[in-house]
PDB file of C-alpha atoms in Angstrom:
ATOM      1  CA  MET M   1      -8.274  -8.041  30.811  1.00 64.00           C
ATOM      2  CA  ASN M   2      -8.674  -4.537  32.241  1.00 74.00           C
ATOM      3  CA  LYS M   3      -7.805  -3.681  35.832  1.00 85.00           C
ATOM      4  CA  VAL M   4      -9.688  -0.938  37.666  1.00 87.00           C
ATOM      5  CA  SER M   5      -7.765   1.122  40.187  1.00 87.00           C
ATOM      6  CA  ILE M   6      -8.269   4.142  42.412  1.00 88.00           C
ATOM      7  CA  ARG M   7      -5.258   6.446  42.574  1.00 87.00           C
ATOM      8  CA  PHE M   8      -4.818   9.346  44.947  1.00 89.00           C
ATOM      9  CA  PHE M   9      -3.467  12.771  44.087  1.00 83.00           C
ATOM     10  CA  ASP M  10      -3.464  15.432  46.819  1.00 82.00           C
ATOM     11  CA  ASP M  11      -5.737  13.127  48.868  1.00 85.00           C
ATOM     12  CA  LYS M  12      -8.392  13.083  46.125  1.00 88.00           C
ATOM     13  CA  GLU M  13      -9.499   9.970  44.243  1.00 89.00           C
ATOM     14  CA  VAL M  14      -8.679   9.564  40.549  1.00 92.00           C
ATOM     15  CA  ARG M  15     -10.212   6.565  38.808  1.00 92.00           C
ATOM     16  CA  ALA M  16      -7.918   4.620  36.486  1.00 92.00           C
ATOM     17  CA  VAL M  17      -8.182   1.543  34.248  1.00 94.00           C
ATOM     18  CA  TRP M  18      -5.264  -0.544  32.952  1.00 93.00           C
ATOM     19  CA  ASP M  19      -5.669  -1.726  29.338  1.00 92.00           C
ATOM     20  CA  ASP M  20      -3.621  -4.907  28.828  1.00 91.00           C
ATOM     21  CA  GLU M  21      -4.042  -4.816  25.052  1.00 91.00           C
ATOM     22  CA  ASP M  22      -2.446  -1.370  24.676  1.00 91.00           C
ATOM     23  CA  SER M  23      -0.363  -1.534  27.880  1.00 92.00           C
ATOM     24  CA  LYS M  24      -1.673   1.876  28.951  1.00 93.00           C
ATOM     25  CA  TRP M  25      -3.353   3.443  31.956  1.00 93.00           C
ATOM     26  CA  TRP M  26      -6.557   5.416  31.242  1.00 94.00           C
ATOM     27  CA  PHE M  27      -7.565   8.075  33.783  1.00 94.00           C
ATOM     28  CA  SER M  28     -10.899   9.773  34.408  1.00 94.00           C
ATOM     29  CA  VAL M  29     -10.791  13.271  32.928  1.00 95.00           C
ATOM     30  CA  VAL M  30     -13.531  14.436  35.306  1.00 95.00           C
ATOM     31  CA  ASN M  31     -11.486  13.306  38.309  1.00 93.00           C
ATOM     32  CA  ILE M  32      -8.327  14.980  36.998  1.00 93.00           C
ATOM     33  CA  VAL M  33     -10.163  18.268  36.328  1.00 93.00           C
ATOM     34  CA  GLY M  34     -11.544  18.098  39.870  1.00 93.00           C
ATOM     35  CA  VAL M  35      -8.059  17.686  41.319  1.00 91.00           C
ATOM     36  CA  LEU M  36      -6.471  20.426  39.207  1.00 92.00           C
ATOM     37  CA  THR M  37      -9.238  22.992  39.766  1.00 93.00           C
ATOM     38  CA  ASP M  38     -10.032  21.976  43.357  1.00 91.00           C
ATOM     39  CA  SER M  39     -13.676  21.906  42.276  1.00 89.00           C
ATOM     40  CA  ASP M  40     -16.454  20.165  44.214  1.00 84.00           C
ATOM     41  CA  ASP M  41     -18.366  19.589  40.940  1.00 90.00           C
ATOM     42  CA  PRO M  42     -15.845  19.354  38.065  1.00 90.00           C
ATOM     43  CA  ARG M  43     -18.558  18.450  35.524  1.00 90.00           C
ATOM     44  CA  LYS M  44     -19.835  22.043  35.555  1.00 86.00           C
TER      45      LYS M  44
END
C-alpha cells in the first residue's frame, strides 16, 4: 500500500508517496524544481 504525503520545504509544498514494496519515498520532481529555483511555474 502506498501512502501519499505533502511535505514542506521553505514553506512550499512537495508531494511525496511512500512505496511499501521498495521501502522508499518518491518525491515530485516538478515540486522540487519549483522549490530549488523559486519558480512560480517550474514546468517551463
